[in-house]
Coordinates of C-alpha atoms in Angstrom, one line a residue:
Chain J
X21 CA 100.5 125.5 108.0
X22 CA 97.2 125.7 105.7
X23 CA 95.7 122.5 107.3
X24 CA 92.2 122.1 108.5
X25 CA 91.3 119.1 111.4
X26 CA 88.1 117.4 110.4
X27 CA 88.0 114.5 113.3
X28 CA 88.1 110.7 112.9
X29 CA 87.5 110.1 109.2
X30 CA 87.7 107.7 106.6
X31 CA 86.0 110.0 104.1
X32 CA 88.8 111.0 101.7
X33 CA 90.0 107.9 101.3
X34 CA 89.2 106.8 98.0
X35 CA 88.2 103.2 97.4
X36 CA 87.2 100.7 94.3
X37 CA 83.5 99.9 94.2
X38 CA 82.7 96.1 94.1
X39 CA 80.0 93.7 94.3
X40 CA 80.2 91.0 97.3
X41 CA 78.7 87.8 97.5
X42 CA 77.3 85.4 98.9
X43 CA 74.5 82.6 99.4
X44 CA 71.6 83.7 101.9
X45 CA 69.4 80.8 102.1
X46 CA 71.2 78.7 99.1
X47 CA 70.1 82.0 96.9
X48 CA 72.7 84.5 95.6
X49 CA 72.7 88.1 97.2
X50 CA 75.4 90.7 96.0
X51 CA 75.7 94.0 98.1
X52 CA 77.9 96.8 96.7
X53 CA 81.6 97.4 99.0
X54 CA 83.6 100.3 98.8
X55 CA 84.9 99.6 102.2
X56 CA 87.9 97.1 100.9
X57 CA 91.3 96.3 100.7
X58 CA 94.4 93.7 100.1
X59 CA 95.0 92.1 103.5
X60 CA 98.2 90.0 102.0
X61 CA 100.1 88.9 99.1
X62 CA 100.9 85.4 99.7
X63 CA 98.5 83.5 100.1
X64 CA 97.0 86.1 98.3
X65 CA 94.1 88.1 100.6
X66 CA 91.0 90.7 100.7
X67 CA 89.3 92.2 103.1
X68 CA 85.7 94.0 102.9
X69 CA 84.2 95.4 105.6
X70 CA 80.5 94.9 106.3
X71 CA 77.9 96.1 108.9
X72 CA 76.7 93.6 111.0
X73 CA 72.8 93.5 109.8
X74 CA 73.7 93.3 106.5
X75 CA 71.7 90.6 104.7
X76 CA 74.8 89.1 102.9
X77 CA 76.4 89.0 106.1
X78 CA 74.7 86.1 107.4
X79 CA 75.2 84.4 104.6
X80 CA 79.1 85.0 104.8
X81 CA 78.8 83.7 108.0
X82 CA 77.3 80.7 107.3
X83 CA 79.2 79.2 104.6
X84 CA 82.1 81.3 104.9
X85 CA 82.9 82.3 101.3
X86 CA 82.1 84.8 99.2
X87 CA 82.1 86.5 96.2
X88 CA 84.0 89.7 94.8
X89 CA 82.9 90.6 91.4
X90 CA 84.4 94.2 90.3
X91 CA 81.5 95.8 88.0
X92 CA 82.8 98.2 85.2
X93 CA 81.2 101.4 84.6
X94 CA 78.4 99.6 81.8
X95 CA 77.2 98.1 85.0
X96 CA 76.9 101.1 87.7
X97 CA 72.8 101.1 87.8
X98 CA 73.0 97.8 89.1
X99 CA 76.0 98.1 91.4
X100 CA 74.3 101.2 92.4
X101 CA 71.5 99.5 92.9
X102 CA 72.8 96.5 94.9
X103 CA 73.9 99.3 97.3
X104 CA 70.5 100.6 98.2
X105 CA 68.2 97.7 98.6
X106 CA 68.6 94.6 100.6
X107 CA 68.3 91.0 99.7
X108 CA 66.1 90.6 102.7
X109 CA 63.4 92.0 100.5
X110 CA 64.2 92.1 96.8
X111 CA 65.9 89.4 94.8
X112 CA 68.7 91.8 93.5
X113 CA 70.1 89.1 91.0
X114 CA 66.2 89.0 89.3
X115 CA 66.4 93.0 88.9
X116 CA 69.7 93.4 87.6
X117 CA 69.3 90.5 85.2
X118 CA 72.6 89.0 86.6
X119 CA 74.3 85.6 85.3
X120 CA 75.1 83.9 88.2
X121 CA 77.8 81.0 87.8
X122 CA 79.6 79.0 90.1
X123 CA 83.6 78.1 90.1
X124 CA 85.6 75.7 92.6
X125 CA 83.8 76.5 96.2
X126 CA 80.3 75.7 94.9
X127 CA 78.7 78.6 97.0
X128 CA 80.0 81.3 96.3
X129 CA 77.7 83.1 93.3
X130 CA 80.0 85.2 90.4
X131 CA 78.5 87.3 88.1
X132 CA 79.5 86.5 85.0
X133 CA 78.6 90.2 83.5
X134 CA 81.4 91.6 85.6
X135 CA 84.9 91.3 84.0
X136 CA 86.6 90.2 87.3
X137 CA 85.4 88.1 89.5
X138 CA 87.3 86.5 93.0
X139 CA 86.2 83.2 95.0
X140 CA 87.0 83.7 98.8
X141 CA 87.1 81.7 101.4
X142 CA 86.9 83.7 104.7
X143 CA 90.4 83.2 106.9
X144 CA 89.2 85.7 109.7
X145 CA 86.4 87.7 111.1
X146 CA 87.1 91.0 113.0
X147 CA 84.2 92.5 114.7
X148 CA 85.4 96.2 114.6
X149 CA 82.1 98.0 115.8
X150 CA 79.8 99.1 113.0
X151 CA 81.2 96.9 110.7
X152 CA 82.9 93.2 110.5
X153 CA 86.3 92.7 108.9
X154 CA 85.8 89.8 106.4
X155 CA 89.3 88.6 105.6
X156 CA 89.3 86.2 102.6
X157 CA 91.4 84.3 100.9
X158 CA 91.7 83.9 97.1
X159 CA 90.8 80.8 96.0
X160 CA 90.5 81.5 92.0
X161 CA 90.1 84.6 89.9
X162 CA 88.2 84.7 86.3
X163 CA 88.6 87.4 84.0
X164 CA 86.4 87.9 81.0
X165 CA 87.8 87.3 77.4
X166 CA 86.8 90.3 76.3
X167 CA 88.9 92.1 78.6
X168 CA 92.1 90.9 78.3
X169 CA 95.0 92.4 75.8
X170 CA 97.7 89.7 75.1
X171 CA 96.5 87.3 77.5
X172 CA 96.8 90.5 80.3
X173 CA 93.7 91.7 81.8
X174 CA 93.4 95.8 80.8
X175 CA 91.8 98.1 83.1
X176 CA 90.7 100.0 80.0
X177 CA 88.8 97.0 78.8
X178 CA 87.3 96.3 82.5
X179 CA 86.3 99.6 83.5
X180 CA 86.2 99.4 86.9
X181 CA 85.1 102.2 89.2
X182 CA 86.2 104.2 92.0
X183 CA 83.8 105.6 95.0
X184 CA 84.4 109.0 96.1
X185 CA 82.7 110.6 98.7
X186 CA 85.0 114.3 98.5
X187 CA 83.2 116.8 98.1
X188 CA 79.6 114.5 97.2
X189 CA 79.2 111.1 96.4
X190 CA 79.8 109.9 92.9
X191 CA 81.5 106.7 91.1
X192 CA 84.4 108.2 88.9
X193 CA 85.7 106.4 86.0
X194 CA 90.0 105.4 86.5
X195 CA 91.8 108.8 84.6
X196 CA 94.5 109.1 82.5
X197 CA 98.1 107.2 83.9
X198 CA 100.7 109.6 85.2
X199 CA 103.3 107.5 85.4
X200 CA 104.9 103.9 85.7
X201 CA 105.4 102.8 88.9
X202 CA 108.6 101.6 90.3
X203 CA 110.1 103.5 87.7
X204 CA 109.5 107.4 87.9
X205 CA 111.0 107.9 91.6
X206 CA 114.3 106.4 89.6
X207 CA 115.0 110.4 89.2
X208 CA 114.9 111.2 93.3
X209 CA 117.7 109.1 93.5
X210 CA 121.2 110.0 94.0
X211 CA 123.1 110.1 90.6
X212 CA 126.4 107.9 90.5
Chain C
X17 CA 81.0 81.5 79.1
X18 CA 83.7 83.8 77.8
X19 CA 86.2 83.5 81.3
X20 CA 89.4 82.8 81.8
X21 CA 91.0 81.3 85.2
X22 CA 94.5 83.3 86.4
X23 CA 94.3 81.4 89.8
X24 CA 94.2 83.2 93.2
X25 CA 95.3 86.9 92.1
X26 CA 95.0 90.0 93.9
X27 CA 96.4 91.7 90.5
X28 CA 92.7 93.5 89.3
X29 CA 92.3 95.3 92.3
X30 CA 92.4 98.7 91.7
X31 CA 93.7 100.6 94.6
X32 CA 94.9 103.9 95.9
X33 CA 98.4 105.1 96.3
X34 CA 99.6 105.9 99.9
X35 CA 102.1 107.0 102.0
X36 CA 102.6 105.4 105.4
X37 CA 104.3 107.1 108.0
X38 CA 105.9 106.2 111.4
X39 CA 108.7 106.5 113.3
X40 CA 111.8 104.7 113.3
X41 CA 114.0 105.1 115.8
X42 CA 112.9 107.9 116.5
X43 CA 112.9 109.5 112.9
X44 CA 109.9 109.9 110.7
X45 CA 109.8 107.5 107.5
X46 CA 107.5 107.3 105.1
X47 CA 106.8 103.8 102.6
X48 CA 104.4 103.8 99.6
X49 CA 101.4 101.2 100.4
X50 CA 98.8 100.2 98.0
X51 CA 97.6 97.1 100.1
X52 CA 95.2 99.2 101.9
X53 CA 91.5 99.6 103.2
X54 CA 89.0 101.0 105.0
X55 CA 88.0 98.3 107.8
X56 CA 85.3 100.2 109.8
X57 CA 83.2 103.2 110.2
X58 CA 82.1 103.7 113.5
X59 CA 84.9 104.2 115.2
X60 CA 86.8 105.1 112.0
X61 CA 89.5 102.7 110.9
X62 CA 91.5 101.7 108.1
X63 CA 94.1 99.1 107.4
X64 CA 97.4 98.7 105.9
X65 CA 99.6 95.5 104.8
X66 CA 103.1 95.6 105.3
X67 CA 106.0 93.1 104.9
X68 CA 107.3 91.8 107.9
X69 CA 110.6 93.1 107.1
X70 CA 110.1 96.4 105.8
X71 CA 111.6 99.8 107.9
X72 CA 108.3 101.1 108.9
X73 CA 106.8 97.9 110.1
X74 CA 109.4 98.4 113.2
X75 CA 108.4 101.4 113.5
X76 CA 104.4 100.5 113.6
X77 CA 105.3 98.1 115.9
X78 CA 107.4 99.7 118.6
X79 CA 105.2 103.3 118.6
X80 CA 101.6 101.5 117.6
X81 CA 101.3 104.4 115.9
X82 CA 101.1 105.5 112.3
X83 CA 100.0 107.5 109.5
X84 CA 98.4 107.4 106.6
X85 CA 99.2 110.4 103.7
X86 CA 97.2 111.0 100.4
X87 CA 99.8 112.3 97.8
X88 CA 98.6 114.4 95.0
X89 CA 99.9 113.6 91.2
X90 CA 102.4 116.4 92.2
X91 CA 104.1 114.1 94.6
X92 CA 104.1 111.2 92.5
X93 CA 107.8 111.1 92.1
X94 CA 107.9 111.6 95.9
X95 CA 105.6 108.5 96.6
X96 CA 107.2 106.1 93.8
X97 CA 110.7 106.6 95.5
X98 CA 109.5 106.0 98.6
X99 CA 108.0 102.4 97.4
X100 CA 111.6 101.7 95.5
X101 CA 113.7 102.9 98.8
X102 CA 114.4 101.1 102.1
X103 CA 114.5 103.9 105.2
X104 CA 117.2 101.5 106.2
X105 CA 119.6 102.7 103.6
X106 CA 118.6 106.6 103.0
X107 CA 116.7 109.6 104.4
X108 CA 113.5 109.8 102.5
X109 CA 112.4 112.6 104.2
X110 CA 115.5 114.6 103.1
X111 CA 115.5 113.4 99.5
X112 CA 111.9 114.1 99.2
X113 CA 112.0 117.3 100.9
X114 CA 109.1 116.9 103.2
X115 CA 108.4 119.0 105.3
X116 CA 107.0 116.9 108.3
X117 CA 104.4 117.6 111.2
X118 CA 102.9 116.3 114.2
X119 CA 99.4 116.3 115.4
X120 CA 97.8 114.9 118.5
X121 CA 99.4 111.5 118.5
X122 CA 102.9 113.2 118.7
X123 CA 104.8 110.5 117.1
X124 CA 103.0 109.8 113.6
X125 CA 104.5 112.0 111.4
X126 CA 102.6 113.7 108.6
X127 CA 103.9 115.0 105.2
X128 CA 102.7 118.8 104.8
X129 CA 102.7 118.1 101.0
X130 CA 100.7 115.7 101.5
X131 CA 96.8 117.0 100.9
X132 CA 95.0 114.7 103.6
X133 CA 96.9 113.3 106.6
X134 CA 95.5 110.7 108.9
X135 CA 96.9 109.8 112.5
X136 CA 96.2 106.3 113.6
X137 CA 96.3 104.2 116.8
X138 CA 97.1 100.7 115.9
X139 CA 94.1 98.5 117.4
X140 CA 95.3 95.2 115.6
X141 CA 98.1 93.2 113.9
X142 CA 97.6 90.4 112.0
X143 CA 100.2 88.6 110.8
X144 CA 98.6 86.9 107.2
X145 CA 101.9 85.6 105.5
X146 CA 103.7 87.4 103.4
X147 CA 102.3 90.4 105.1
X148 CA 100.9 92.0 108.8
X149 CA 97.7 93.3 108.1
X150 CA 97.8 96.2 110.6
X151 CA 94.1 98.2 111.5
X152 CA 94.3 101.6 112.6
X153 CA 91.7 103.5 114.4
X154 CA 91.6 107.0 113.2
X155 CA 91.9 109.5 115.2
X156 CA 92.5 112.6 113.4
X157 CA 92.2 114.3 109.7
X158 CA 94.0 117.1 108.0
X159 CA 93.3 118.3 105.0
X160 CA 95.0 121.0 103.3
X161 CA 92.7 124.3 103.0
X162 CA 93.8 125.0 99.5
X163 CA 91.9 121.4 98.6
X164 CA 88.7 122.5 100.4
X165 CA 85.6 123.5 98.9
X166 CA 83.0 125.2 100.4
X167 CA 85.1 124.0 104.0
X168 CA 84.9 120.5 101.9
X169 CA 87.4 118.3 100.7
X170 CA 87.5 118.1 96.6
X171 CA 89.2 115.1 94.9
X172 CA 89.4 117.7 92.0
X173 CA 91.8 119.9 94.1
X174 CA 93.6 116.9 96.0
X175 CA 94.3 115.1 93.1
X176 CA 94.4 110.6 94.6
X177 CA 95.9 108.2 92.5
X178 CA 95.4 104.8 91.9
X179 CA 97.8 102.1 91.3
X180 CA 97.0 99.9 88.7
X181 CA 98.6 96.7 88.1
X182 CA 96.4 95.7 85.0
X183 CA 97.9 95.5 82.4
X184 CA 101.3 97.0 83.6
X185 CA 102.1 99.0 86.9
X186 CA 101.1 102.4 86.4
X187 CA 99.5 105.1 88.5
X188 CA 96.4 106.2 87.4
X189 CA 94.5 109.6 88.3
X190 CA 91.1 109.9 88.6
X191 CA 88.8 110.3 85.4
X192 CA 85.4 111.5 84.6
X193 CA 82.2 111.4 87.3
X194 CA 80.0 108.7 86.0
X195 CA 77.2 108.4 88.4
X196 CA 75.9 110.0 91.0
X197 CA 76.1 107.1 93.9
X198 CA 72.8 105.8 96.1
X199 CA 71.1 107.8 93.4
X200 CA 71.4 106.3 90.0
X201 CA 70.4 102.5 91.0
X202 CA 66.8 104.0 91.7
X203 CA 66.3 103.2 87.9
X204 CA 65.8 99.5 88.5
X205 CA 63.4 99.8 91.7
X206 CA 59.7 99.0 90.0
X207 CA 57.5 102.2 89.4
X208 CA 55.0 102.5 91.7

């Protein structure tokens, strides 16, 4: 059959990189997420999932927002970097020179130099066993000027990034589009 | 500040194109998902959001059982008419020509075609709104040998896609490496 088993893994499943966060101590924190997803379409949800001793964590926990702020690829040192320290002992937003601004919660930090940014307020917790499932609901979402194309944000203007660990870990730019959804499987259909 | 408020959107997030599987009345089906995450690491497990309503959520429901199949740009076609089509109302299988398999779990069928596989044991539902967001545990991985390298899987060989709804719905491969990741945020930590 020319398949190989490889045991329980979420390894080849490619996922956006984003910035979460949050107030720790009524100070912004941001950690980088790969480990995402939509959770619903209306009311429009998110999920990250996020290890227990995590730094941000506790501040999740406490106010029960957050942040999701998608960095595009002029950004990666710092979303890079927001992935290898911890808040606990650097102030991340002082290092990456981050403008931090607030929308309708009040505590949940954006960063204004990424183009998309998502207020959540948490709707669920899921302790899975590494990691907690943070379900949040959209609130509000700001998208830079700059990145919109006739009032339509552009994901060639925002740049975002994907995180993929097969065969080494790297942050790979979005490619060129194959085709238009809802639209190309037209052709698989039965012709009347 | 240069933002612009679209009010609670889910639109700008970038995510990959999948096929879930499960059985229906005892028949494999397959329905494109792009609502999707990884939820946990140790044990492995992901999630996917389905309408209430759709084929394979009965499916998922009755077995607790599902998978989860990578296509490659090859089978975009494939994956497209399976998001356009209701297993209620044709054979996907048949029109797509998959060739289907079984592993371990017995009743989440995989597509061959397909370059990574995943079997998953539902461990919760949540119903959201619009959508259950259903978390799988993982509990095994197949991965096509001819998108190995060095007995490793290569997104260069296997080929993801990601669906992007900004500014139109396209699917988009995967473009150029930009970083290495937990590497190139070392730039910010002060010199010692």
């Amino acid at each position: 059959m020319g398949k190989v088993t490889m045991g329980p893994q979420y390894l080849i499943y490619p996922m956006p990189i984003l910035l979460v966060g949050a107030n720790v101590h009524d100070k912004p924190n941001f950690m980088a997420v790969a480990f995402c997803g939509i959770a619903n379409a209306e009311p429009p949800m998110i999920s990250v999932a996020i290890q227990h001793h995590r730094y941000t964590h506790g501040g999740i926990r406490q106010n029960l927002t957050f942040s999701v702020n998608v960095p595009s690829s002029d950004l990666i040192k710092e979303a890079d970097y927001c992935g290898i320290t911890s808040g606990s002992k650097v102030n991340k937003v002082e290092a990456c020179q981050f403008k931090v601004f607030y929308g309708k919660l009040n505590n949940a930090p954006l960063i204004e130099q990424c183009p998309v940014n998502l207020e959540c307020r948490v709707v669920h917790i899921l302790d899975l066993g590494s990691h907690s499932l943070i379900i949040g609901r959209i609130e509000e979402t700001y998208v830079s000027e700059s990145c919109l194309t006739n009032g339509k944000p552009d994901v060639n203007k925002i740049k975002p990034l994907i995180y993929n660990r097969a065969p080494s870990r790297h942050y790979q730019a979005f490619g060129e589009v194959v085709a238009k959804a809802f639209s190309i499987g037209e052709e698989l259909k039965p012709k009347e």
